[in-house]
mmCIF file of C-alpha atoms in Angstrom:
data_model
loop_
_atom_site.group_PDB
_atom_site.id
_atom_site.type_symbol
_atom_site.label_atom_id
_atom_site.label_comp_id
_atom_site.label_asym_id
_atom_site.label_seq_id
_atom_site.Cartn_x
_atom_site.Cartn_y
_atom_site.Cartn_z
ATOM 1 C CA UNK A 1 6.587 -145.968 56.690
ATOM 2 C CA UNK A 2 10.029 -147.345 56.270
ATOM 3 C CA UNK A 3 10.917 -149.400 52.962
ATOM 4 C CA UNK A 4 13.188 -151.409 54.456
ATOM 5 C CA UNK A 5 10.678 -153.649 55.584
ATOM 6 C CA UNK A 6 9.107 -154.341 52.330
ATOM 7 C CA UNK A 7 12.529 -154.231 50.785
ATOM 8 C CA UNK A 8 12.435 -157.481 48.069
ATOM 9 C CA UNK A 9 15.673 -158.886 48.204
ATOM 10 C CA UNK A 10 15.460 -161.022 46.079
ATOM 11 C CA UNK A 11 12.334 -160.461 44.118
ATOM 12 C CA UNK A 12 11.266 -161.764 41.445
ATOM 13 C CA UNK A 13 10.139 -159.244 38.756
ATOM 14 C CA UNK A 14 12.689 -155.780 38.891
ATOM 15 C CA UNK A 15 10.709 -153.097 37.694
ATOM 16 C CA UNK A 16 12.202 -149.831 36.175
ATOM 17 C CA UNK A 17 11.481 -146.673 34.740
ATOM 18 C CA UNK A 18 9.445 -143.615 34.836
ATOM 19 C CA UNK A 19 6.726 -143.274 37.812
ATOM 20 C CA UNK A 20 3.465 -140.933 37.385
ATOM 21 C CA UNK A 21 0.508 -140.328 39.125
ATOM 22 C CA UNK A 22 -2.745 -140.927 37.203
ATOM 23 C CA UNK A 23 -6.129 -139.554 37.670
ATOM 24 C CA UNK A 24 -8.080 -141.775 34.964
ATOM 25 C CA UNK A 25 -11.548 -140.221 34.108
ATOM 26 C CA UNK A 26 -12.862 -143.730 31.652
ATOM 27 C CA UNK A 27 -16.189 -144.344 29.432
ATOM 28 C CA UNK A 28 -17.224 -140.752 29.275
ATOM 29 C CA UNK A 29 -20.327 -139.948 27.200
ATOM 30 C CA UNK A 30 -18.860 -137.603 24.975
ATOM 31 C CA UNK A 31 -14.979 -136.065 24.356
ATOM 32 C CA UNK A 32 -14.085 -132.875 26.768
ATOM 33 C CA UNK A 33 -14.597 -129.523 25.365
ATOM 34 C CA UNK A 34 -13.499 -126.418 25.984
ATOM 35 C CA UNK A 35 -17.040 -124.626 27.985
ATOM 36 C CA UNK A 36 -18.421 -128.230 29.195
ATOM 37 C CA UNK A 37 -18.175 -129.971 32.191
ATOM 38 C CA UNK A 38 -18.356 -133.651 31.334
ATOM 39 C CA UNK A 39 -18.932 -136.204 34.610
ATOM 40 C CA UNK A 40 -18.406 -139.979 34.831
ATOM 41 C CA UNK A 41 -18.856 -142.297 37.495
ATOM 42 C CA UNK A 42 -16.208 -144.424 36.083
ATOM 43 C CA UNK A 43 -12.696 -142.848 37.976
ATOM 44 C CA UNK A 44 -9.848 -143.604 39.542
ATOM 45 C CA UNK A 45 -6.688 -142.775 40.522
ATOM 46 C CA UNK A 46 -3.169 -145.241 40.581
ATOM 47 C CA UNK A 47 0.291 -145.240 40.382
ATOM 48 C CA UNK A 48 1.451 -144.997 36.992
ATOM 49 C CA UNK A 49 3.841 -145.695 34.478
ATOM 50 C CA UNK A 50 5.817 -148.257 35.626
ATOM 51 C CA UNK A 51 3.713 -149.005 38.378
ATOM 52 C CA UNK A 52 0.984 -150.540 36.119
ATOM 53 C CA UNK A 53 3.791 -153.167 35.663
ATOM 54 C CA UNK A 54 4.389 -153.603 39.451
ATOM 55 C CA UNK A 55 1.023 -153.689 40.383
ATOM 56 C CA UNK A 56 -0.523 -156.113 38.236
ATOM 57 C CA UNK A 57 2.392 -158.347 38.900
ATOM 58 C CA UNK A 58 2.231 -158.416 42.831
ATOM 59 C CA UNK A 59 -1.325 -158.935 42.546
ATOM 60 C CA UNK A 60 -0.687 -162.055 40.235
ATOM 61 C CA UNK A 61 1.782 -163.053 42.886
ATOM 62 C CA UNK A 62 5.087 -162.039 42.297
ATOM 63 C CA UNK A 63 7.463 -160.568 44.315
ATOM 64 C CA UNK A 64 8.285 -157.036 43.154
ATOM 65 C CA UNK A 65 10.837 -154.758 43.492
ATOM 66 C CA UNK A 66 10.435 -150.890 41.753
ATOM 67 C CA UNK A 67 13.309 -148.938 40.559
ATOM 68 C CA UNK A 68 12.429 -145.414 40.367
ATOM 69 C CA UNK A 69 12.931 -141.322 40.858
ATOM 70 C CA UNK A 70 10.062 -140.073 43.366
ATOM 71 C CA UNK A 71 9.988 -136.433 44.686
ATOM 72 C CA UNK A 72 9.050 -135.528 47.836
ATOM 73 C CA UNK A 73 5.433 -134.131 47.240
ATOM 74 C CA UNK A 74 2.261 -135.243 48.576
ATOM 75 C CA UNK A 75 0.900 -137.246 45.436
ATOM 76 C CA UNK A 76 5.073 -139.073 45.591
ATOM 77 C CA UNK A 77 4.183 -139.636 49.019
ATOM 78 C CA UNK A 78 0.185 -141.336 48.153
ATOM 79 C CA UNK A 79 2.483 -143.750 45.286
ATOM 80 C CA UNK A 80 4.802 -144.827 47.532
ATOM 81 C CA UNK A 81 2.014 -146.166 50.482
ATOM 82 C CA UNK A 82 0.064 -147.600 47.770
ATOM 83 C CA UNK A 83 2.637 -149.494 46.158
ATOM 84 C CA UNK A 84 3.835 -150.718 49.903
ATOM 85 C CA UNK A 85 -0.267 -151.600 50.147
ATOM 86 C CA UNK A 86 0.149 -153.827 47.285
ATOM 87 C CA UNK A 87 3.225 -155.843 49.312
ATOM 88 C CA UNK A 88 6.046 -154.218 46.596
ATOM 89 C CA UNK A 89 9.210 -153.521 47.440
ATOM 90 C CA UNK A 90 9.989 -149.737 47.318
ATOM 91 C CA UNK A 91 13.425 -150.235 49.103
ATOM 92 C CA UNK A 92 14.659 -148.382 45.270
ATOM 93 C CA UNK A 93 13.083 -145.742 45.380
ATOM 94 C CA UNK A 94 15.238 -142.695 45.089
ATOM 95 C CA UNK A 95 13.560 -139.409 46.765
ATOM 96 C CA UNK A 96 14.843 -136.338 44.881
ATOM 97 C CA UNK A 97 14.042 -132.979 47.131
ATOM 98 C CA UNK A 98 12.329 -130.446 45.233
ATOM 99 C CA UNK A 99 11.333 -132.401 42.445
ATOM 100 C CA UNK A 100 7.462 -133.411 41.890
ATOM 101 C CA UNK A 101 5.728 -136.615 40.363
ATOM 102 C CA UNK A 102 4.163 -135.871 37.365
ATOM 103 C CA UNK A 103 0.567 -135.960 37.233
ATOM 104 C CA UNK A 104 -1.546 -137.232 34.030
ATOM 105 C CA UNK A 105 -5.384 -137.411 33.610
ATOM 106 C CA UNK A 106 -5.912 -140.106 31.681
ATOM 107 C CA UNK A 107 -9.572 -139.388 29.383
ATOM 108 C CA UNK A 108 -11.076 -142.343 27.793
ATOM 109 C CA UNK A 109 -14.379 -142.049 25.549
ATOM 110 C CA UNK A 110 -15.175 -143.715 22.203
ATOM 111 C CA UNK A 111 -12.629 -146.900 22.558
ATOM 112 C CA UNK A 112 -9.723 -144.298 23.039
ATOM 113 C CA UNK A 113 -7.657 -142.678 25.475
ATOM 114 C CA UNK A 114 -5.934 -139.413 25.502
ATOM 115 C CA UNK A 115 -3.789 -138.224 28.186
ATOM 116 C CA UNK A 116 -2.442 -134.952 30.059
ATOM 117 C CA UNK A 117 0.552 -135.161 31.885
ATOM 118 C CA UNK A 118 1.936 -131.767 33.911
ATOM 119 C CA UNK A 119 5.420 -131.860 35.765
ATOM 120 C CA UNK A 120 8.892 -132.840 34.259
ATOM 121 C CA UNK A 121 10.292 -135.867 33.785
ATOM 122 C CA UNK A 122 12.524 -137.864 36.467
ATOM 123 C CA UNK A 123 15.660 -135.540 36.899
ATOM 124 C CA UNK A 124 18.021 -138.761 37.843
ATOM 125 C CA UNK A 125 18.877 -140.892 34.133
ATOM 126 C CA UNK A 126 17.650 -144.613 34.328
ATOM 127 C CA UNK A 127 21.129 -146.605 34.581
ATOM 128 C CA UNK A 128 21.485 -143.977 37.699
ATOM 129 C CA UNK A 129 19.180 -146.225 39.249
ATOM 130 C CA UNK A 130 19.260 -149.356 38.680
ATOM 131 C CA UNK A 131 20.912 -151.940 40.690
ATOM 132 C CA UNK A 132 23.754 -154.284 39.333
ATOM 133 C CA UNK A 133 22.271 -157.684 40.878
ATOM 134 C CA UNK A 134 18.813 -158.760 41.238
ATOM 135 C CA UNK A 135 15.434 -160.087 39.929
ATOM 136 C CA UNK A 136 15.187 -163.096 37.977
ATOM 137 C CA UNK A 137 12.998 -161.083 35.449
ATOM 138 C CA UNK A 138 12.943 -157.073 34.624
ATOM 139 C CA UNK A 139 10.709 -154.756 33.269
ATOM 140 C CA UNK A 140 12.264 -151.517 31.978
ATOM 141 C CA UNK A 141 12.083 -148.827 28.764
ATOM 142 C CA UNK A 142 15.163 -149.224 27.348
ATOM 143 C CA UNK A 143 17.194 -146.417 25.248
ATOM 144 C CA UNK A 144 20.672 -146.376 24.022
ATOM 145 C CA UNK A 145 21.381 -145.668 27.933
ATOM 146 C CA UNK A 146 20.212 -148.636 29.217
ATOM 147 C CA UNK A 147 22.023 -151.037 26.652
ATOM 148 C CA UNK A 148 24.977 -151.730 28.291
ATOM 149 C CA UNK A 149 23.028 -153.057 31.448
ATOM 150 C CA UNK A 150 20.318 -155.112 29.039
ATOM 151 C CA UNK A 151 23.395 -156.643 26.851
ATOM 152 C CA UNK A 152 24.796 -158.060 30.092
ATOM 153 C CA UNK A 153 21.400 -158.787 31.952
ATOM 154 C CA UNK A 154 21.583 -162.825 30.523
ATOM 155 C CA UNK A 155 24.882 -163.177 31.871
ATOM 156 C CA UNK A 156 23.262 -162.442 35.155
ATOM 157 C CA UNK A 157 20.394 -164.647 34.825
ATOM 158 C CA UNK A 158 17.768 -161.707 34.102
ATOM 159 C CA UNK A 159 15.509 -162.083 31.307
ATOM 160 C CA UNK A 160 14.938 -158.398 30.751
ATOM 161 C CA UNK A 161 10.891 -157.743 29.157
ATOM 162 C CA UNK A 162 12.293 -154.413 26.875
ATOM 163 C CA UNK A 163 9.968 -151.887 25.738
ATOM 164 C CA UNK A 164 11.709 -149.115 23.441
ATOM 165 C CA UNK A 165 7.867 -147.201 23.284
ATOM 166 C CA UNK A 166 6.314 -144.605 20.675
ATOM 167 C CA UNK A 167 8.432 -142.872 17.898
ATOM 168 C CA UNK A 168 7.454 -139.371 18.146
ATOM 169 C CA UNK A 169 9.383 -138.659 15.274
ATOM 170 C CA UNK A 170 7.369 -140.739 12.758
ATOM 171 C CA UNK A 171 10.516 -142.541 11.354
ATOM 172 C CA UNK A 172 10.784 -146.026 13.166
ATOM 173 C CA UNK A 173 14.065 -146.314 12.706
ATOM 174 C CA UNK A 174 15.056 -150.177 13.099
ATOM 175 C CA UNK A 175 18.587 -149.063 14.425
ATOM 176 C CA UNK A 176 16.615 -148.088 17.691
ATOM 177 C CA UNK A 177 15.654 -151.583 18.335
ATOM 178 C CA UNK A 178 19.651 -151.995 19.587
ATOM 179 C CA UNK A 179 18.749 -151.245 22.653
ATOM 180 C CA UNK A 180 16.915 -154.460 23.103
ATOM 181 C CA UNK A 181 19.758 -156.222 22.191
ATOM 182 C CA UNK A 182 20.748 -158.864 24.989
ATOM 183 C CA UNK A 183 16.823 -158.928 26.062
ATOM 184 C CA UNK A 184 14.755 -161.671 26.931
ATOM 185 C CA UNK A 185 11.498 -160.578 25.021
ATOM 186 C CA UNK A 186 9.974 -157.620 22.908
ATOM 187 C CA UNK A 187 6.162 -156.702 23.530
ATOM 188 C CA UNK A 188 5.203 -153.706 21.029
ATOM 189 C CA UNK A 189 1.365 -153.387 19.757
ATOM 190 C CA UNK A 190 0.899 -154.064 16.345
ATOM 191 C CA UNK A 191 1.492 -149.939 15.057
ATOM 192 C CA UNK A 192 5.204 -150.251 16.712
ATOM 193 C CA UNK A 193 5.819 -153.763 15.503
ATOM 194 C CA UNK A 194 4.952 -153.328 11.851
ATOM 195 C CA UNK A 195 6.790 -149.560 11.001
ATOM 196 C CA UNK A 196 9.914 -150.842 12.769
ATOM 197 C CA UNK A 197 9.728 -154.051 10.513
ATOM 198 C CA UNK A 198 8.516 -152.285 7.622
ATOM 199 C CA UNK A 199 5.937 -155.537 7.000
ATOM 200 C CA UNK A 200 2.148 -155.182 7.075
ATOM 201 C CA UNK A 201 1.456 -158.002 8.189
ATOM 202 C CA UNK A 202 1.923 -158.988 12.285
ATOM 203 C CA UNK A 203 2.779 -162.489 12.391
ATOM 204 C CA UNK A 204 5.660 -161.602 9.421
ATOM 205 C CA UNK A 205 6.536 -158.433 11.902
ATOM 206 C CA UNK A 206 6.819 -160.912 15.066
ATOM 207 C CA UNK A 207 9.171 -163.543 13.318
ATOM 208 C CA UNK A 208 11.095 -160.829 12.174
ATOM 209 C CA UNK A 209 11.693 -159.117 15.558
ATOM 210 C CA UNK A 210 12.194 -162.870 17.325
ATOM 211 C CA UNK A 211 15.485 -162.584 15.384
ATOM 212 C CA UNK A 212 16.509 -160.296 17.962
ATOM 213 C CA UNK A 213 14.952 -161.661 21.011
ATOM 214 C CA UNK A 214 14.179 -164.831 21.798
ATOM 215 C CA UNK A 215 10.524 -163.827 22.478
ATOM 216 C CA UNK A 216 8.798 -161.716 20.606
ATOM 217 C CA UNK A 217 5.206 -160.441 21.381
ATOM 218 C CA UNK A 218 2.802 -158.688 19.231
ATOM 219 C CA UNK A 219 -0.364 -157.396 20.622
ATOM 220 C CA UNK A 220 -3.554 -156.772 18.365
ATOM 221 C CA UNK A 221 -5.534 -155.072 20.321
ATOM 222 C CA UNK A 222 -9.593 -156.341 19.615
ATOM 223 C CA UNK A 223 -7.884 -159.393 17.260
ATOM 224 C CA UNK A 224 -5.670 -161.062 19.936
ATOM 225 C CA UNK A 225 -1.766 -161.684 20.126
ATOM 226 C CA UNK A 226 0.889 -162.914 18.358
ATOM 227 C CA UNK A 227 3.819 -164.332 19.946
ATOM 228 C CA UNK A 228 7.098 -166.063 18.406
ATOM 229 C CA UNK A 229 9.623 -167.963 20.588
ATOM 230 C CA UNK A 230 12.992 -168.185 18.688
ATOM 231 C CA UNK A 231 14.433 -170.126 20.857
ATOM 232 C CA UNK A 232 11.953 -173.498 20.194
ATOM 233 C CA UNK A 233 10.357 -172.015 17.258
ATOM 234 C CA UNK A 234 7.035 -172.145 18.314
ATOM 235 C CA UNK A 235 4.978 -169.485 17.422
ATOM 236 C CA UNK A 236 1.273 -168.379 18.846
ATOM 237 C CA UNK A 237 -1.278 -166.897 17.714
ATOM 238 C CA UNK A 238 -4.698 -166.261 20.105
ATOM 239 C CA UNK A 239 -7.611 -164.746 20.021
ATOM 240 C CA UNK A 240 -9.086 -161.625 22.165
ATOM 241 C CA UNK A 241 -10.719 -162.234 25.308
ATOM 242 C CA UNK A 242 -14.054 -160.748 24.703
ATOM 243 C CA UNK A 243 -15.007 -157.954 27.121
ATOM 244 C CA UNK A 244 -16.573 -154.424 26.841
ATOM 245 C CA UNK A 245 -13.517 -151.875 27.142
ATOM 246 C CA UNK A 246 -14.059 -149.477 29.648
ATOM 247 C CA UNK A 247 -10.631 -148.058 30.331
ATOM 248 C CA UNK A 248 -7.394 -149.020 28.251
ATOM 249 C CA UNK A 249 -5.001 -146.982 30.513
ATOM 250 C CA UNK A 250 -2.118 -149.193 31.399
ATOM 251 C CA UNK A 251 -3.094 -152.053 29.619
ATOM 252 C CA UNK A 252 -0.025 -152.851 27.683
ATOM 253 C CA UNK A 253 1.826 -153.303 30.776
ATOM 254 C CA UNK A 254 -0.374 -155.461 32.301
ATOM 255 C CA UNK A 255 -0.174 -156.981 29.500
ATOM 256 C CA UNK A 256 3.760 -157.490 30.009
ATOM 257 C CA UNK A 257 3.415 -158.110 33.665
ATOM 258 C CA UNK A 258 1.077 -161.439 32.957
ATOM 259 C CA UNK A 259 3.494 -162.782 30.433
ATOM 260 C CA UNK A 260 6.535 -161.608 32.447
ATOM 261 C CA UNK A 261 5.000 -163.840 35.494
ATOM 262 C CA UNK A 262 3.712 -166.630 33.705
ATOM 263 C CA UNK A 263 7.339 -167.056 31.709
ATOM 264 C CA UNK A 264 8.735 -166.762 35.723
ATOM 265 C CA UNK A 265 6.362 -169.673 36.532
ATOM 266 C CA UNK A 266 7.811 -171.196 33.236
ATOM 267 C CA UNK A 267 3.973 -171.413 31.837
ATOM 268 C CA UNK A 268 3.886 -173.075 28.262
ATOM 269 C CA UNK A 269 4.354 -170.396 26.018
ATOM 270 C CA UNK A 270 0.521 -170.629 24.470
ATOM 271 C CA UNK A 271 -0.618 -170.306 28.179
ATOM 272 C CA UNK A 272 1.605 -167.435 28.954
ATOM 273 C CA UNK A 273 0.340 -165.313 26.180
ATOM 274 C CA UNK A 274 -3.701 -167.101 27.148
ATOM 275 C CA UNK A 275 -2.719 -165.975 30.802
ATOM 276 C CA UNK A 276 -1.657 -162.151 29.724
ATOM 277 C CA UNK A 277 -4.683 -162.001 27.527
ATOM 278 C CA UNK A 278 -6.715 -162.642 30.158
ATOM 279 C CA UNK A 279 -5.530 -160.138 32.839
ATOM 280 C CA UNK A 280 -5.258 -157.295 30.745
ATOM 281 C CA UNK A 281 -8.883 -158.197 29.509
ATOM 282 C CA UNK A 282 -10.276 -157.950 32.872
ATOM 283 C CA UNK A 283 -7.971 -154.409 33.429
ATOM 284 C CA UNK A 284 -9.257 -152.605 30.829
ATOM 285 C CA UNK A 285 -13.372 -153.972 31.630
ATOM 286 C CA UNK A 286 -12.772 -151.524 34.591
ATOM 287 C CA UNK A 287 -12.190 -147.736 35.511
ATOM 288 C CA UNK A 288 -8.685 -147.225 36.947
ATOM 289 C CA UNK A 289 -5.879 -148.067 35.005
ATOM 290 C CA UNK A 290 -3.506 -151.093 36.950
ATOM 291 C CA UNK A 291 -6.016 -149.978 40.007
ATOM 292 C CA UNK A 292 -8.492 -152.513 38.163
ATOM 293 C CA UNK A 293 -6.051 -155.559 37.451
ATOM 294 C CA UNK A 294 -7.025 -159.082 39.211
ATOM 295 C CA UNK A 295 -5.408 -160.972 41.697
ATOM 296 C CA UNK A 296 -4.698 -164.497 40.975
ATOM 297 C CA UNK A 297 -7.479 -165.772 43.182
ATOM 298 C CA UNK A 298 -9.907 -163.860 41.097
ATOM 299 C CA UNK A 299 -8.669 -165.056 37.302
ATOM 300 C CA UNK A 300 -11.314 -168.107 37.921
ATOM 301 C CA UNK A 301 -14.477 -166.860 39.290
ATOM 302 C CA UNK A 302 -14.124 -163.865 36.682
ATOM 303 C CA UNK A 303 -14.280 -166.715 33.642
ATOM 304 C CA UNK A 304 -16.818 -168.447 35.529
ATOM 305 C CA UNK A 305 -19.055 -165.440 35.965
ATOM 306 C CA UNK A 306 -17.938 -164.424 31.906
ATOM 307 C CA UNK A 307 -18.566 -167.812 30.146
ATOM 308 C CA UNK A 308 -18.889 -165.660 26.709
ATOM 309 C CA UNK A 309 -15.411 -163.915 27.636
ATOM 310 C CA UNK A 310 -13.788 -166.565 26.075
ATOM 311 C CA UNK A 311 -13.366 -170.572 25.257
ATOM 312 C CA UNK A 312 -13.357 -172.743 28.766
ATOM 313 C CA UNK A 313 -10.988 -175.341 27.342
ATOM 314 C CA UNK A 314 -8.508 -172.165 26.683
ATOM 315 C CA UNK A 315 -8.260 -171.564 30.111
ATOM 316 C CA UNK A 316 -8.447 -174.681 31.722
ATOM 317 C CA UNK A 317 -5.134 -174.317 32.998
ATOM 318 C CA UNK A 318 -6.132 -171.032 35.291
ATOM 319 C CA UNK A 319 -8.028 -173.639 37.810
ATOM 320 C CA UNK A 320 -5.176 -176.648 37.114
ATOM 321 C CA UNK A 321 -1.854 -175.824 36.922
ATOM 322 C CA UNK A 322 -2.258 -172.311 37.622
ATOM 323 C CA UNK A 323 -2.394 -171.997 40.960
ATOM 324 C CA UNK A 324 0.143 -174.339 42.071
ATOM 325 C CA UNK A 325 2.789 -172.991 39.663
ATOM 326 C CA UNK A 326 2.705 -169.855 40.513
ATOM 327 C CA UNK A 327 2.811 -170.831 44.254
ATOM 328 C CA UNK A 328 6.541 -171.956 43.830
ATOM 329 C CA UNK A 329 9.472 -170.612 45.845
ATOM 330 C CA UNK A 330 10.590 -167.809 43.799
ATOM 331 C CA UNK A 331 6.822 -166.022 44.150
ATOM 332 C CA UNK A 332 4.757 -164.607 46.811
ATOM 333 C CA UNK A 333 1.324 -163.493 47.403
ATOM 334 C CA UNK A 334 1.008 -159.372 48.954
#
């Protein structure tokens, strides 16, 4: 199929970074072991990596763009038709001949995930890829790489969502958060956010990092969000939407995607992080990783069929402003 005609010109959400395929394998009985076949009826398969981002923000309504390495294997070919299924633009893809996606199974039992992931990483570096112009938000692990492109990204009018991910070597070192310098907003769970601020306590952690962004984002996991806009000084804190967990994979980035398209639909900040809440609630109540994230037409029958999910007043907005917001100019529905 040829990009070009899914090509997003000018999209609204840029998304960049690493591409996988996942084969997600959620709510098993018991943890693998080595001798034992374990089944589940709970599986799926999606675009990953990056792609959770994409996907859950198309299906919210946003035109997307994805900046990426693929190879030119059979499972690079499956990513690239489903992401042109869900209407984003794959007119940045870069093929690389000889080079493979990498694969991960993605096992969840017992409220956790572990993952597998065979193949190498993408052989081309990030700022290879990425375009000079374009987007009016982007979504993208930064590194000291990247920082030159994030510092100027405001002068551009990009409001860059920065994610600077796990420290594998245990030491959090603040001086790594430079490369979100010149961001629009910082999203780390609540493990990332308190050993880079050396605090133990979240809302602390956020107000500290919101010195460095003008939105900072905490995620709690089962107790909710905190969020801390610099800029007006307002600061947020919500509670979880109530749901049985079936599969976390991805849900940090559909986490990011809601709040990156409800601060494009310039959403009230309390109803950006109440709108991000709620879509990566409803992700991770099904098998499947971003395969399992609503569309915007289905945020409202999901709270109506969920009444315990979470307050009705909270969400109010999803069958008010909602949908006439995010119908604007700048967004479009796959």
């Amino acid at each position: 199929m040829d990009d070009r005609t899914h090509r997003s010109t000018d999209a609204g959400v840029l998304v960049a970074g690493q591409l996988f395929f996942d084969a997600v394998f959620a709510d098993l009985p018991q943890a693998p072991v080595p001798g034992q076949e374990v089944w589940t009826p709970h599986f799926g398969w999606t675009p990953g990596g990056i792609a959770n981002f994409a996907i859950a923000a198309a299906r919210l309504g946003a035109s997307t763009d994805v900046c990426a390495a693929v190879g030119d294997d059979d499972l690079s070919g499956l990513c690239r038709a489903a992401l042109v299924r869900e209407g984003i633009g794959t007119a940045l893809l870069r093929e690389v001949p000889g080079w493979a996606l990498p694969v991960s199974a993605c096992i969840d039992h017992d409220g956790d995930r572990a993952i597998v992931t065979g193949g190498t990483p993408a052989p081309l570096a990030l700022p290879d890829l990425l375009p000079p112009t374009g987007g009016r938000v982007a979504a993208l692990h930064v590194d000291a790489s990247t920082a030159e492109w994030v510092r100027g990204s405001a002068d551009r009018g990009l409001r860059v969502f920065a994610d600077v991910g796990w420290d594998p070597t245990g030491d959090w070192d603040p001086a790594l958060l430079d490369a979100i310098d010149g961001a629009y907003a910082f999203t780390p769970n609540a493990h990332e956010a308190l050993a880079y601020t050396r605090t133990d306590d979240p809302v602390r952690a956020a107000r500290l990092l919101a010195e460095r962004v003008p939105l900072a984002v905490v995620t709690l996991g089962a107790d909710g969000v905190v969020a801390v806009d610099s800029s007006t000084g307002e600061q947020v804190v919500v509670p979880p939407v109530r749901v049985r967990a079936v599969d976390s994979t991805g849900a940090g980035d559909v986490f990011c995607a809601a709040l990156a398209v409800g601060t494009l639909a310039e959403l009230p900040l309390r109803e950006r992080i109440d709108l991000a809440a709620l879509v990566a609630a409803i992700t991770v109540s099904r098998p499947g990783g971003a395969a399992g994230a609503p569309r915007r037409a289905e945020l409202a029958p999901w709270l109506a069929a969920n009444p315990a999910a979470a307050d009705p007043d909270r969400y109010g907005f999803v069958t008010t402003s909602l949908p006439s917001v995010l119908a604007g100019p700048a967004i479009r529905t796959p």
